[in-house]
Coordinates of C-alpha atoms and ligand atoms in Angstrom, one line a residue:
M1 CA 115.6 247.3 136.6
T2 CA 119.1 246.2 135.6
T3 CA 119.8 243.4 133.1
A4 CA 120.7 241.2 136.0
D5 CA 117.2 241.4 137.3
T6 CA 115.8 240.1 134.1
A7 CA 115.8 236.4 133.3
L8 CA 118.4 235.2 130.8
A9 CA 117.1 234.4 127.3
V10 CA 118.4 230.8 127.7
H11 CA 115.9 230.6 130.6
S12 CA 113.1 232.0 128.5
G13 CA 113.7 235.6 129.5
T14 CA 113.6 238.5 127.0
P15 CA 116.8 238.6 124.9
V16 CA 118.9 241.7 124.9
R17 CA 118.5 242.0 121.1
D18 CA 115.5 241.4 119.0
H19 CA 116.3 238.2 117.0
D20 CA 114.6 239.7 114.0
L21 CA 117.4 242.3 113.8
P22 CA 119.9 240.7 111.4
W23 CA 123.7 240.5 111.9
P24 CA 126.1 241.0 109.0
T25 CA 126.5 237.9 107.0
W26 CA 129.8 236.4 105.9
P27 CA 131.5 236.3 103.5
V28 CA 131.0 239.6 101.8
A29 CA 131.6 239.4 98.1
A30 CA 133.6 242.4 96.8
P31 CA 131.9 244.5 94.1
G32 CA 134.2 243.1 91.4
A33 CA 134.0 239.4 92.5
S34 CA 131.4 238.1 90.0
A35 CA 133.0 239.8 87.0
A36 CA 136.5 238.5 88.1
L37 CA 135.2 235.0 88.4
E38 CA 133.4 235.2 85.0
T39 CA 136.6 236.5 83.4
V40 CA 138.5 233.3 84.5
L41 CA 135.5 231.1 83.5
K42 CA 135.6 232.5 80.0
S43 CA 139.3 232.3 79.7
S44 CA 141.2 229.1 78.8
S45 CA 143.3 229.5 81.9
W46 CA 141.8 228.0 85.0
A47 CA 145.1 226.9 86.6
I48 CA 148.7 227.9 86.7
T49 CA 149.3 224.7 84.8
S50 CA 147.1 225.8 81.9
P51 CA 148.7 226.8 78.7
Y52 CA 149.9 230.5 79.1
Q53 CA 147.4 233.1 77.9
G54 CA 148.7 236.2 79.7
E55 CA 149.4 237.2 83.3
L56 CA 148.1 234.6 85.7
Q57 CA 145.6 235.7 88.3
E58 CA 147.8 233.8 90.7
R59 CA 150.8 235.9 89.9
R60 CA 148.7 239.1 90.2
F61 CA 147.5 238.0 93.6
A62 CA 151.0 237.0 94.7
R63 CA 152.3 240.5 93.7
Q64 CA 149.4 242.3 95.5
F65 CA 149.6 240.2 98.7
A66 CA 153.4 240.6 98.9
A67 CA 152.9 244.3 98.7
Y68 CA 150.0 244.1 101.3
T69 CA 152.3 242.3 103.8
G70 CA 155.3 244.4 103.0
T71 CA 157.3 241.4 101.8
A72 CA 159.4 240.7 98.7
H73 CA 157.7 237.4 97.7
C74 CA 154.4 235.6 98.0
V75 CA 153.8 231.9 97.1
P76 CA 150.0 231.3 97.0
T77 CA 148.8 227.8 98.1
D78 CA 145.5 225.9 98.1
H79 CA 145.2 226.0 101.9
G80 CA 146.8 227.6 104.9
S81 CA 147.7 224.2 106.2
N82 CA 149.8 223.6 103.1
A83 CA 151.3 227.0 103.4
L84 CA 152.7 225.9 106.7
V85 CA 153.9 222.5 105.3
I86 CA 156.0 224.2 102.5
A87 CA 157.3 226.9 104.9
L88 CA 158.5 224.2 107.3
E89 CA 159.9 222.1 104.4
S90 CA 161.8 225.1 103.1
L91 CA 163.8 225.2 106.3
G92 CA 165.6 221.9 105.3
L93 CA 165.5 220.5 108.9
E94 CA 166.6 217.1 110.0
P95 CA 163.9 214.4 110.0
A96 CA 161.8 214.4 113.2
A97 CA 163.3 217.6 114.4
P98 CA 161.3 219.3 117.3
V99 CA 159.1 222.3 116.4
L100 CA 157.6 224.4 119.1
V101 CA 153.8 224.9 118.6
P102 CA 151.5 226.9 120.9
A103 CA 149.0 224.6 122.7
L104 CA 146.1 227.0 121.9
T105 CA 145.6 227.0 118.1
W106 CA 143.8 225.3 115.3
T107 CA 145.1 221.7 114.8
A108 CA 146.6 222.5 111.5
S109 CA 149.5 224.5 113.2
A110 CA 150.6 221.1 114.6
T111 CA 149.4 218.6 111.9
A112 CA 151.4 220.6 109.3
V113 CA 154.5 219.8 111.4
F114 CA 153.9 216.1 111.2
R115 CA 153.2 216.4 107.5
A116 CA 156.6 218.0 107.1
G117 CA 158.2 215.0 108.8
L118 CA 158.8 216.9 112.1
V119 CA 157.6 216.6 115.7
P120 CA 155.4 219.2 117.3
V121 CA 156.4 220.1 120.9
L122 CA 153.5 221.9 122.6
V123 CA 154.2 225.0 124.6
D124 CA 151.9 226.9 126.8
V125 CA 150.5 230.3 125.8
D126 CA 150.4 233.5 127.8
P127 CA 146.8 233.6 129.2
A128 CA 146.7 237.4 128.7
T129 CA 147.1 237.2 124.9
G130 CA 146.6 233.5 123.9
C131 CA 150.0 233.6 122.1
L132 CA 153.4 232.1 122.8
D133 CA 155.6 234.3 124.8
A134 CA 159.4 234.7 124.6
A135 CA 160.0 233.4 128.1
A136 CA 158.4 230.1 127.4
V137 CA 160.5 229.7 124.3
A138 CA 163.7 230.7 126.1
A139 CA 163.0 228.0 128.7
E140 CA 163.1 225.3 126.0
T141 CA 166.4 223.4 125.6
E142 CA 165.8 222.1 122.0
A143 CA 163.9 223.3 119.0
A144 CA 164.6 223.5 115.3
A145 CA 161.7 225.9 114.5
V146 CA 159.0 227.8 116.3
I147 CA 155.4 228.3 114.9
A148 CA 154.3 231.7 116.2
V149 CA 150.6 231.8 115.9
H150 CA 148.7 235.1 116.0
W151 CA 145.7 234.0 117.9
A152 CA 142.1 235.3 117.4
C153 CA 142.8 239.0 117.4
T154 CA 146.2 239.3 119.2
M155 CA 149.7 239.1 117.8
A156 CA 152.6 237.1 119.1
D157 CA 155.7 239.2 119.7
V158 CA 157.7 237.7 116.9
P159 CA 160.8 239.9 117.3
A160 CA 161.0 238.7 121.0
L161 CA 160.3 235.1 120.0
T162 CA 163.0 235.3 117.3
A163 CA 165.5 236.5 119.9
A164 CA 164.5 233.7 122.2
A165 CA 164.7 231.1 119.4
E166 CA 168.1 232.2 118.2
P167 CA 170.3 230.5 120.9
L168 CA 168.4 227.2 120.1
G169 CA 169.3 227.7 116.4
A170 CA 165.5 227.7 115.6
S171 CA 163.8 229.7 112.8
V172 CA 160.4 231.4 113.5
I173 CA 157.6 230.7 111.1
E174 CA 154.6 232.9 111.6
D175 CA 151.2 231.3 111.4
A176 CA 149.2 234.4 110.4
A177 CA 146.1 232.4 109.3
Q178 CA 144.0 234.6 111.6
A179 CA 145.9 237.9 111.2
H180 CA 145.9 239.3 107.7
G181 CA 146.6 243.0 108.0
A182 CA 147.5 243.1 111.7
S183 CA 150.8 244.9 112.4
W184 CA 153.4 245.0 115.1
L185 CA 155.3 248.3 115.4
G186 CA 154.3 249.1 111.8
R187 CA 155.4 245.7 110.4
P188 CA 152.6 243.6 108.9
A189 CA 151.9 240.1 110.3
G190 CA 153.7 237.6 108.1
S191 CA 156.7 239.8 107.5
L192 CA 158.3 239.4 110.9
G193 CA 159.6 235.8 110.8
A194 CA 161.5 233.6 108.3
A195 CA 158.2 233.1 106.5
G196 CA 154.5 234.0 107.2
C197 CA 151.7 231.6 106.5
F198 CA 148.1 232.6 105.8
S199 CA 144.8 230.8 105.3
M200 CA 142.1 232.1 103.0
Q201 CA 139.5 229.5 104.1
H202 CA 135.8 230.7 104.3
S203 CA 135.8 232.1 107.8
K204 CA 139.0 234.1 107.5
V205 CA 139.0 237.9 107.0
L206 CA 140.4 237.4 103.5
T207 CA 138.8 234.5 101.8
C208 CA 138.2 232.7 98.5
G209 CA 136.5 229.6 100.1
E210 CA 139.7 227.6 100.4
G211 CA 143.2 229.1 99.9
G212 CA 146.4 230.1 101.4
A213 CA 149.8 231.8 100.9
V214 CA 153.3 232.1 102.3
V215 CA 155.2 235.4 102.2
T216 CA 158.9 235.9 102.8
D217 CA 161.7 238.3 102.0
D218 CA 164.1 235.5 101.2
G219 CA 164.2 235.0 97.4
E220 CA 165.9 231.6 97.6
R221 CA 163.2 230.3 100.1
A222 CA 160.5 231.6 97.8
G223 CA 161.9 229.7 94.8
L224 CA 162.1 226.6 96.9
M225 CA 158.5 227.0 98.1
E226 CA 157.3 227.5 94.5
E227 CA 158.7 224.0 93.8
L228 CA 157.4 222.6 97.0
R229 CA 153.8 223.5 96.0
A230 CA 153.9 222.9 92.3
D231 CA 155.4 219.4 91.9
S232 CA 159.0 220.6 91.7
R233 CA 158.3 223.3 89.1
R234 CA 159.0 227.0 89.1
Y235 CA 157.7 229.9 86.9
R236 CA 159.5 230.2 83.6
T237 CA 161.0 233.6 82.9
D238 CA 160.8 233.0 79.2
V239 CA 157.1 232.0 79.1
V240 CA 155.5 231.8 75.6
R241 CA 151.8 232.1 74.9
G242 CA 150.2 228.6 74.6
E243 CA 153.0 226.9 76.5
L244 CA 153.1 225.8 80.2
P245 CA 154.2 228.7 82.4
L246 CA 156.1 226.3 84.7
K247 CA 159.4 224.5 84.1
E248 CA 160.7 221.4 85.8
S249 CA 163.4 222.9 87.9
A250 CA 163.4 220.0 90.4
T251 CA 165.9 221.2 92.9
T252 CA 163.7 219.6 95.5
M253 CA 160.6 217.3 95.4
G254 CA 157.3 219.1 95.7
A255 CA 153.6 218.2 95.8
N256 CA 150.6 219.9 94.2
F257 CA 149.3 222.6 96.6
C258 CA 148.5 225.2 93.9
L259 CA 145.8 227.9 94.1
S260 CA 143.3 227.8 91.2
E261 CA 142.9 230.8 89.0
F262 CA 139.3 231.3 90.2
A263 CA 140.4 231.5 93.8
A264 CA 143.3 233.9 92.9
A265 CA 141.0 236.2 90.9
L266 CA 138.6 236.3 93.8
L267 CA 141.3 237.0 96.3
C268 CA 142.5 240.1 94.2
E269 CA 139.0 241.5 94.5
Q270 CA 138.6 240.6 98.2
L271 CA 142.0 242.1 99.1
A272 CA 140.8 245.4 97.6
I273 CA 138.1 245.7 100.3
L274 CA 140.0 244.2 103.2
D275 CA 141.3 247.5 104.7
E276 CA 137.8 249.1 104.6
Q277 CA 136.5 246.1 106.5
H278 CA 139.4 246.3 109.0
E279 CA 138.5 249.9 109.6
V280 CA 134.9 249.1 110.5
R281 CA 135.9 246.2 112.7
G282 CA 138.6 248.2 114.4
R283 CA 136.2 251.1 115.1
N284 CA 133.6 248.7 116.5
Y285 CA 136.2 246.9 118.6
A286 CA 137.4 250.2 120.2
T287 CA 133.7 250.9 121.0
L288 CA 133.3 247.5 122.6
E289 CA 136.6 247.9 124.6
R290 CA 135.2 251.2 125.9
L291 CA 131.8 249.7 126.8
L292 CA 133.3 246.7 128.6
E293 CA 135.7 248.8 130.6
E294 CA 133.1 249.3 133.3
V295 CA 131.6 245.9 133.2
P296 CA 132.7 243.5 136.0
G297 CA 133.3 239.9 135.1
V298 CA 134.0 240.1 131.4
R299 CA 136.9 241.5 129.5
L300 CA 138.8 241.4 126.2
P301 CA 142.3 240.0 125.8
Y302 CA 145.3 242.2 126.7
R303 CA 146.2 244.4 123.8
N304 CA 150.0 244.8 123.6
P305 CA 150.6 248.5 122.6
A306 CA 153.2 247.2 120.1
Q307 CA 150.4 245.8 118.1
D308 CA 149.4 249.0 116.2
R309 CA 146.8 247.5 114.0
L310 CA 144.2 244.9 114.8
S311 CA 143.0 242.2 112.6
L312 CA 139.9 240.6 114.2
Y313 CA 139.4 237.0 113.3
E314 CA 137.6 236.0 116.4
V315 CA 137.0 238.2 119.4
P316 CA 137.4 236.4 122.8
L317 CA 135.1 237.7 125.6
I318 CA 136.8 236.4 128.7
F319 CA 134.4 235.6 131.6
D320 CA 136.0 235.5 135.1
P321 CA 134.6 234.5 137.6
L322 CA 133.0 231.6 135.7
P323 CA 131.3 229.2 138.1
K324 CA 129.7 227.4 135.1
T325 CA 131.3 226.2 131.8
N326 CA 132.1 228.6 129.0
A327 CA 130.0 226.4 126.8
W328 CA 127.1 227.5 129.1
A329 CA 128.2 231.1 128.8
A330 CA 128.4 230.8 125.0
D331 CA 124.9 229.4 124.8
A332 CA 123.6 232.2 127.1
L333 CA 125.3 234.8 125.0
T334 CA 123.9 233.2 121.8
A335 CA 120.4 233.3 123.2
E336 CA 120.8 237.0 124.2
L337 CA 122.2 238.1 120.8
G338 CA 120.6 235.8 118.2
M339 CA 124.1 235.2 116.9
R340 CA 126.4 232.3 117.4
A341 CA 128.9 232.7 120.3
Y342 CA 131.2 229.6 120.9
P343 CA 134.0 228.4 123.1
P344 CA 137.5 227.9 121.8
R345 CA 138.7 224.5 120.8
P346 CA 140.4 222.6 123.6
P347 CA 144.2 222.9 123.9
L348 CA 146.0 220.7 121.4
S349 CA 147.3 218.6 124.3
R350 CA 143.9 217.1 124.6
S351 CA 142.4 217.7 121.2
P352 CA 140.9 214.7 119.5
L353 CA 142.0 216.2 116.2
L354 CA 145.7 215.8 117.0
A355 CA 146.1 212.1 117.0
P356 CA 149.2 211.0 114.9
W357 CA 148.9 207.5 116.3
R358 CA 145.7 207.0 114.3
K359 CA 147.8 207.2 111.1
S360 CA 150.1 204.2 110.6
T361 CA 152.6 206.1 108.5
L362 CA 153.2 208.6 111.3
A363 CA 153.9 205.9 113.9
P364 CA 157.6 206.8 114.4
L365 CA 156.8 210.5 114.8
A366 CA 153.8 209.7 117.0
E367 CA 156.1 207.9 119.5
Q368 CA 158.4 210.9 119.6
F369 CA 155.5 213.3 120.0
K370 CA 154.3 211.3 123.0
A371 CA 157.8 211.2 124.5
R372 CA 158.6 214.9 123.9
N373 CA 155.2 216.1 125.2
A374 CA 154.9 213.9 128.3
G375 CA 154.6 215.9 131.5
R376 CA 154.1 219.2 129.8
R377 CA 151.5 221.5 131.3
F378 CA 149.3 224.2 129.7
P379 CA 147.6 226.3 132.4
G380 CA 147.5 229.4 130.2
A381 CA 145.9 227.6 127.3
E382 CA 143.5 225.8 129.7
Y383 CA 142.5 229.1 131.2
L384 CA 141.5 230.6 127.9
A385 CA 139.9 227.4 126.6
S386 CA 137.7 227.4 129.7
H387 CA 137.0 231.1 130.2
A388 CA 136.8 232.6 126.7
V389 CA 133.7 232.8 124.5
L390 CA 134.4 233.7 120.9
L391 CA 132.6 236.0 118.5
H392 CA 133.3 235.8 114.7
H393 CA 134.7 238.9 113.1
S394 CA 131.6 239.4 110.9
A395 CA 129.7 240.5 114.0
F396 CA 132.0 243.6 114.0
L397 CA 131.1 244.6 110.4
G398 CA 127.8 246.3 111.3
P399 CA 126.8 249.6 113.0
E400 CA 128.2 250.8 116.4
E401 CA 124.8 249.9 118.0
D402 CA 125.7 246.2 117.5
M403 CA 128.5 246.8 120.0
V404 CA 126.0 248.2 122.5
D405 CA 124.0 244.9 122.2
I406 CA 127.2 242.7 122.6
A407 CA 128.3 244.7 125.6
A408 CA 124.8 244.5 127.2
A409 CA 124.5 240.8 126.6
A410 CA 128.0 240.1 128.0
A411 CA 127.2 242.3 131.0
K412 CA 123.9 240.4 131.6
V413 CA 125.6 237.0 131.3
A414 CA 128.4 238.1 133.6
R415 CA 126.0 239.4 136.2
H416 CA 124.1 236.1 136.2
L417 CA 127.5 234.4 136.7
G418 CA 127.8 236.4 139.9
A419 CA 130.4 238.9 138.9
A420 CA 128.5 241.9 140.2
A421 CA 128.5 242.9 143.9
Ligands
LIG1 C1 145.9 229.3 113.2 C2 145.6 228.5 112.0 N1 146.6 227.9 111.3 C3 146.3 227.2 110.2 C4 145.1 227.1 109.7 C5 144.9 226.2 108.5 O1 144.4 226.9 107.4 P1 143.5 226.1 106.3 O2 142.2 225.8 106.9 O3 143.3 227.1 105.2 O4 144.2 224.9 105.9 C6 144.0 227.7 110.3 C7 142.6 227.6 109.8 O5 141.7 227.8 110.5 C8 144.3 228.5 111.5 O6 143.3 229.1 112.2

């Protein structure tokens, strides 16, 4: 009897996987995490604005993460959203300048644009990858910047986007919140644009609960971003024990988006285990790719050969044909596996989370947002938002047998959706 002949677990059939068999949990605390946190706890230095006691954890993390991303500078922040805000502010654009944002991404990629005093212009994504493609950017007539989001587990082609943005005079900011450690022709995510923004929020592959960072090769931009995230202050080069490590340089007006010393210390430890975790997830993904090759009705996103290293944040299983909703497919998969599978958020064009008109201070930008986005269409984003079912990367941290279960569950759901002959 094939899996198609058995009832789905959502219909009270026997699930593919025994629900007593646990999945890996997330986050995974690195071996040195507790000790690192305790060291900060017992120090008199809980913030970069504490009186100086020796090298800040935040500076240590910045050094390590710049090296990890192959960039010259890293400015840690309290959230990925604020990393995007300061990266955009560092471009020094005209008020209300248009910024291209892919329609399929977390709302912060667009809300950060408003918060920087700019106007998001939503652009469709390539349904094969979920990312902006260069042709879509080249078709635009106006843009001051482009947010290149690396979506779920695929990378946007930033060199091609940069070439397409150049005639518009637009800079490319990478939103690598979902792509720590991915690489494109040997170049790490975050190092390919004018600046690369990361989130270290709980669900991300590198996490301290809430955190973020911007990386760049441009020293001037890095200095500006230091000020933009520390109330107009930069690090002192002549710091003295017991005094504040920041000086009021005030070449621009910043706000406080600083990462705490606890978060920075934790990130140093988590970064040390990130590549091991990437290796396990990458191996499991390759197994799943192989297992799904022969399965009709369900596939993984297109993997561009230029992306030579994967960073799985979420893995989209794309069901096609799909005579029911992907929310139904997600529930069916969840019931088979005993692990949460979920549909992507709707495209930003119809997201309830992107509603600048609900904030009175954004009214002028909201009007321009409406005008600039009127009549735009997003068939690529709509396709993925209605055909993909996502699995969190933690599902890829276990043994290879877990992939056999995922593939069997996906095959069973696909057969029930009528993919098989
Ligand atoms: C693509 C993308 N951009 C930006 C962010 C914002 O990061 P944070 O939640 O750390 O502010 C996220 C977080 O989920 C994200 O996925």
